[in-house]
Amino acid sequence: MEILKCLHVKARGEVYPCSEIRRFLVPDDKVDWEVPWTNYNPVDYTAPALLKQPPWADPPYRDEGELNKLLKFNQLDGDVDRRSYTGKYQVINGFPRNPCGRTGLKGRGLLGRWGPNHAADPIVTRWKKEGGKRVTHNCSGKPVLQFVAICRRDNKEWAIPGGMVDPGEKVSATLRREFGEETLDSLSLPEAERQKVKELISSLFQAGEMVYKGYVDDPRNTDNAWMETVAMNFHDETGDSVGKLNLQAGDDAGAVKWMDIEEQQKLYASHTHFLHQVAKAKNAHW
Ligand code: RP5
């Protein structure tokens, strides 16, 4: 497993998602907090939805002193895990600081938590087949892997069907829940069928390979709030288990399909990077 020490790019995208807010532009050589930049003046933005205090977001605060007392950074804070997979992060004037550097925007943006926001990404794969035989790629001569991809409703980008870890929830439970909710529409299934799907996912998800654990270059990241994830690969070698499931988009997904894994496929956040790790581990086409 590899920790991404990336130069974040999507976290510096000019227009902040679901808004007309423009980030203060950060060139590559000024991303690192160690590089002095006296004129750095990030835009302050927290999405209006967060100010209505949804249950999945941190509570409001009057000043930074109060924020620091309300939340326990770099620790397990009740049920909320505020520790980062990247190690101990800095807290400057009461605010946690993005471990991958400047983003041109301060505040929480669209993210519910100050500091790390933990997600889990289930990468469900099978070999591409035609007429019962594995398909090999013309260029690499290697077999082609496919993964279950969703088209995100918020930005129409294709992605791994990941989601946020609920407070107190184990990552293994999030992986199953998100896969069920987003790709099998298990929320709308009748009880008996939902049980069957649950059992299938349970058995497939018993043996997974850790692909990645760390920071995600997510377009919603800010100087004070960022995404982190655990990505796990669940592989159906024969194609007889998940291959038979009736994929149906649900919850945050606009569409769902089996997608070939290849370098050219552009995906949400750091998801292309995670799939590259899977292709390498399985000696598949990339
Ligand atoms: C990404 O955001 C993670 O890799 C995960 O796929 C996703 C979780 O956020 P939501 O899909 O719940 O918005 O950074």
Coordinates of C-alpha atoms and ligand atoms in Angstrom, one line a residue:
M1 CA 0.0 0.0 0.0
E2 CA 1.2 3.4 -0.9
I3 CA 0.6 6.9 0.7
L4 CA 0.0 9.6 -1.9
K5 CA 2.4 12.5 -1.4
C6 CA 0.9 14.4 -4.2
L7 CA 1.0 18.0 -5.4
H8 CA -2.7 18.5 -5.1
V9 CA -4.2 19.9 -8.3
K10 CA -8.0 19.4 -8.1
A11 CA -8.0 20.9 -4.6
R12 CA -6.8 24.1 -6.4
G13 CA -9.4 24.2 -9.2
E14 CA -10.3 27.8 -9.9
V15 CA -14.1 27.7 -9.3
Y16 CA -15.2 26.0 -6.1
P17 CA -17.7 23.2 -6.7
C18 CA -21.5 24.0 -6.5
S19 CA -20.7 27.7 -6.2
E20 CA -19.5 30.7 -8.1
I21 CA -16.7 31.2 -5.6
R22 CA -13.2 31.6 -7.2
R23 CA -10.2 30.4 -5.2
F24 CA -7.2 32.6 -4.7
L25 CA -4.9 31.1 -7.3
V26 CA -2.0 29.0 -5.9
P27 CA 0.9 28.2 -8.3
D28 CA 2.6 24.9 -8.0
D29 CA 5.7 26.4 -6.3
K30 CA 3.6 28.1 -3.6
V31 CA 1.5 25.0 -2.5
D32 CA 4.0 24.1 0.2
W33 CA 3.2 26.0 3.5
E34 CA 7.0 26.1 4.1
V35 CA 7.4 28.5 1.1
P36 CA 6.8 32.0 2.5
W37 CA 4.1 34.0 0.8
T38 CA 3.1 37.2 2.5
N39 CA 0.5 38.1 -0.1
Y40 CA -1.4 34.8 0.3
N41 CA -5.0 35.8 0.7
P42 CA -7.4 32.8 0.5
V43 CA -11.1 33.3 0.0
D44 CA -13.2 32.5 3.1
Y45 CA -16.1 30.2 2.2
T46 CA -18.3 27.8 4.0
A47 CA -21.3 26.6 2.0
P48 CA -24.7 28.0 3.1
A49 CA -26.0 24.4 3.7
L50 CA -23.5 23.9 6.5
L51 CA -24.6 27.1 8.3
K52 CA -28.0 25.4 8.8
Q53 CA -26.2 22.9 11.1
P54 CA -26.9 19.5 9.5
P55 CA -26.3 16.6 11.8
W56 CA -23.3 15.4 9.8
A57 CA -21.4 18.7 10.2
D58 CA -19.4 20.2 13.0
P59 CA -21.3 22.7 15.2
P60 CA -21.0 26.5 14.7
Y61 CA -18.5 28.5 16.8
R62 CA -18.1 32.1 17.8
D63 CA -14.3 32.5 17.4
E64 CA -11.3 30.3 16.8
G65 CA -10.6 30.0 20.5
E66 CA -14.1 28.4 20.9
L67 CA -13.5 26.1 17.9
N68 CA -10.4 24.7 19.5
K69 CA -12.2 24.0 22.7
L70 CA -15.2 22.5 21.0
L71 CA -13.3 20.1 18.8
K72 CA -10.4 17.8 19.7
F73 CA -8.0 17.9 16.7
N74 CA -5.6 15.1 16.0
Q75 CA -7.6 12.8 18.3
L76 CA -10.6 10.5 18.5
D77 CA -13.2 13.1 19.5
G78 CA -16.1 11.1 20.9
D79 CA -17.3 9.2 17.8
V80 CA -15.7 11.5 15.3
D81 CA -12.2 10.5 14.2
R82 CA -10.2 13.7 13.8
R83 CA -6.9 11.9 13.3
S84 CA -5.3 12.1 9.9
Y85 CA -3.9 9.1 8.0
T86 CA -1.0 11.4 6.9
G87 CA 0.2 11.9 10.5
K88 CA -0.2 14.8 12.9
Y89 CA -1.5 18.0 11.2
Q90 CA -0.8 21.5 12.4
V91 CA -3.5 23.6 14.0
I92 CA -2.8 27.3 13.4
N93 CA -4.7 30.0 15.3
G94 CA -7.3 27.3 16.2
F95 CA -7.8 26.1 12.6
P96 CA -6.4 22.7 11.3
R97 CA -4.1 23.1 8.3
N98 CA -4.3 21.0 5.1
P99 CA -1.3 18.6 5.2
C100 CA -0.9 18.9 1.4
G101 CA -0.5 22.6 1.3
R102 CA -2.4 25.7 0.2
T103 CA -5.7 25.5 -1.7
G104 CA -6.6 29.2 -2.1
L105 CA -9.7 28.8 0.0
K106 CA -10.2 28.8 3.8
G107 CA -13.2 27.7 5.8
R108 CA -15.0 24.4 5.3
G109 CA -16.4 24.9 1.8
L110 CA -18.8 22.0 1.3
L111 CA -17.1 19.7 3.8
G112 CA -18.8 19.0 7.1
R113 CA -15.7 18.6 9.3
W114 CA -12.8 20.8 10.1
G115 CA -9.7 18.9 9.4
P116 CA -9.9 15.4 7.9
N117 CA -13.2 14.2 6.5
H118 CA -13.0 10.4 6.3
A119 CA -14.4 8.4 3.4
A120 CA -14.2 4.8 2.1
D121 CA -13.9 3.7 -1.5
P122 CA -14.9 0.1 -2.6
I123 CA -13.3 -0.9 -5.8
V124 CA -15.2 -3.9 -7.1
T125 CA -13.5 -5.6 -10.1
R126 CA -14.0 -8.4 -12.5
W127 CA -12.1 -9.5 -15.7
K128 CA -13.6 -8.2 -19.0
K129 CA -14.9 -11.1 -21.0
E130 CA -16.3 -11.7 -24.5
G131 CA -17.9 -15.1 -25.4
G132 CA -16.8 -16.4 -22.0
K133 CA -13.1 -15.6 -22.7
R134 CA -10.9 -12.9 -21.1
V135 CA -10.3 -9.9 -23.3
T136 CA -6.7 -8.8 -23.7
H137 CA -5.7 -5.3 -24.8
N138 CA -4.2 -4.9 -28.4
C139 CA -1.4 -2.6 -27.1
S140 CA -0.3 -4.1 -23.8
G141 CA -1.4 -7.7 -24.5
K142 CA -2.6 -7.8 -20.9
P143 CA -6.1 -8.8 -19.7
V144 CA -8.5 -5.9 -19.1
L145 CA -10.1 -5.3 -15.7
Q146 CA -13.4 -3.7 -15.2
F147 CA -14.7 -1.9 -12.1
V148 CA -18.1 -0.8 -10.9
A149 CA -18.3 2.9 -11.6
I150 CA -20.9 5.5 -10.7
C151 CA -21.7 8.8 -12.3
R152 CA -21.9 11.3 -9.5
R153 CA -25.0 13.4 -9.3
D154 CA -23.2 16.6 -8.0
N155 CA -20.8 17.0 -11.0
K156 CA -21.6 14.2 -13.5
E157 CA -18.0 12.8 -13.2
W158 CA -17.4 9.1 -13.2
A159 CA -16.1 7.8 -9.9
I160 CA -15.7 4.8 -7.5
P161 CA -18.9 4.5 -5.4
G162 CA -17.3 5.8 -2.2
G163 CA -18.9 7.7 0.7
M164 CA -18.3 9.2 4.1
V165 CA -17.6 7.2 7.2
D166 CA -20.4 7.9 9.7
P167 CA -19.3 8.8 13.3
G168 CA -18.4 5.6 15.1
E169 CA -18.7 3.5 11.9
K170 CA -16.0 1.0 10.9
V171 CA -14.5 1.5 7.5
S172 CA -15.4 -2.0 6.5
A173 CA -19.1 -1.2 7.2
T174 CA -19.0 2.0 5.2
L175 CA -17.5 0.1 2.2
R176 CA -20.4 -2.3 2.2
R177 CA -23.1 0.3 2.9
E178 CA -21.9 2.7 0.2
F179 CA -21.6 0.0 -2.4
G180 CA -25.1 -1.2 -1.7
E181 CA -26.7 2.2 -1.6
E182 CA -25.0 3.6 -4.7
T183 CA -24.8 0.7 -7.1
L184 CA -27.6 -1.7 -6.2
D185 CA -30.1 0.8 -5.0
S186 CA -30.5 -1.4 -1.9
L187 CA -32.4 1.4 -0.1
S188 CA -35.4 1.0 -2.4
L189 CA -35.4 -2.9 -2.6
P190 CA -38.1 -4.9 -0.9
E191 CA -36.9 -6.4 2.4
A192 CA -36.5 -10.0 1.2
E193 CA -34.4 -8.9 -1.8
R194 CA -32.4 -6.4 0.2
Q195 CA -31.4 -9.3 2.5
K196 CA -30.2 -11.4 -0.4
V197 CA -28.1 -8.5 -1.8
K198 CA -26.7 -7.9 1.7
E199 CA -25.5 -11.5 1.9
L200 CA -23.9 -11.4 -1.5
I201 CA -22.0 -8.2 -0.7
S202 CA -21.0 -9.6 2.7
S203 CA -19.4 -12.6 1.1
L204 CA -17.6 -10.6 -1.6
F205 CA -16.5 -8.0 0.9
Q206 CA -14.9 -10.6 3.2
A207 CA -11.6 -10.6 1.4
G208 CA -10.4 -7.2 0.2
E209 CA -7.0 -5.8 -0.7
M210 CA -6.0 -2.4 0.7
V211 CA -5.1 -0.2 -2.3
Y212 CA -4.7 3.2 -0.7
K213 CA -5.0 5.0 2.6
G214 CA -4.4 8.7 2.9
Y215 CA -5.2 12.2 1.5
V216 CA -7.5 12.6 -1.5
D217 CA -7.0 15.4 -4.1
D218 CA -10.7 16.3 -3.9
P219 CA -12.1 19.5 -5.5
R220 CA -13.9 20.3 -2.2
N221 CA -10.8 20.5 -0.1
T222 CA -9.8 23.7 1.6
D223 CA -6.9 25.0 3.7
N224 CA -8.8 23.8 6.8
A225 CA -10.9 20.8 5.7
W226 CA -9.9 17.9 3.4
M227 CA -10.9 14.4 2.3
E228 CA -9.0 11.3 3.3
T229 CA -10.0 7.7 2.3
V230 CA -9.3 4.0 2.6
A231 CA -9.7 2.4 -0.9
M232 CA -10.1 -1.4 -0.9
N233 CA -10.3 -3.8 -3.9
F234 CA -12.9 -6.6 -3.9
H235 CA -12.2 -8.8 -6.9
D236 CA -14.6 -11.3 -8.4
E237 CA -12.1 -13.6 -10.2
T238 CA -14.7 -15.8 -11.9
G239 CA -17.3 -13.1 -12.5
D240 CA -20.0 -15.3 -11.0
S241 CA -20.7 -13.3 -7.8
V242 CA -21.0 -9.5 -8.4
G243 CA -21.1 -10.0 -12.1
K244 CA -24.6 -11.4 -11.7
L245 CA -25.9 -8.5 -9.6
N246 CA -28.4 -6.1 -11.1
L247 CA -26.5 -2.8 -11.0
Q248 CA -29.0 0.0 -10.3
A249 CA -28.0 3.6 -9.5
G250 CA -29.2 4.9 -6.1
D251 CA -28.5 7.5 -3.4
D252 CA -25.8 9.9 -4.7
A253 CA -25.3 8.1 -8.0
G254 CA -26.9 9.2 -11.3
A255 CA -25.8 6.1 -13.2
V256 CA -23.8 2.9 -12.6
K257 CA -21.9 0.6 -14.9
W258 CA -19.0 -1.8 -15.4
M259 CA -16.1 0.4 -16.8
D260 CA -12.8 -0.8 -18.3
I261 CA -9.8 0.2 -16.2
E262 CA -7.3 2.2 -18.4
E263 CA -5.1 5.2 -18.0
Q264 CA -7.1 7.4 -20.3
Q265 CA -10.3 7.2 -18.2
K266 CA -10.7 10.5 -16.4
L267 CA -12.3 10.0 -13.0
Y268 CA -13.3 12.1 -9.9
A269 CA -10.7 13.3 -7.4
S270 CA -7.7 10.8 -7.0
H271 CA -9.7 7.8 -8.2
T272 CA -7.6 7.2 -11.4
H273 CA -4.6 6.9 -9.1
F274 CA -6.3 4.2 -7.0
L275 CA -7.3 2.2 -10.1
H276 CA -3.7 2.3 -11.3
Q277 CA -2.7 0.6 -8.1
V278 CA -5.3 -2.1 -8.7
A279 CA -4.2 -2.7 -12.3
K280 CA -0.5 -3.0 -11.2
A281 CA -1.3 -5.4 -8.4
K282 CA -3.4 -7.6 -10.8
N283 CA -0.9 -7.3 -13.7
A284 CA -3.8 -6.0 -15.8
H285 CA -3.9 -3.6 -18.7
W286 CA -3.4 0.1 -17.8
Ligands
RP5_1 C1 -13.8 11.3 -2.4 O1 -15.1 11.7 -2.1 C2 -13.6 10.0 -1.8 O2 -12.6 9.3 -2.5 C3 -15.0 9.4 -1.9 O3 -15.1 8.7 -3.2 C4 -15.9 10.5 -2.0 C5 -16.8 10.7 -0.7 O4 -17.6 11.8 -0.8 P1 -19.1 11.7 -1.2 O5 -19.2 10.8 -2.4 O6 -19.9 11.1 0.0 O7 -19.5 13.1 -1.5 O8 -12.9 12.3 -2.0

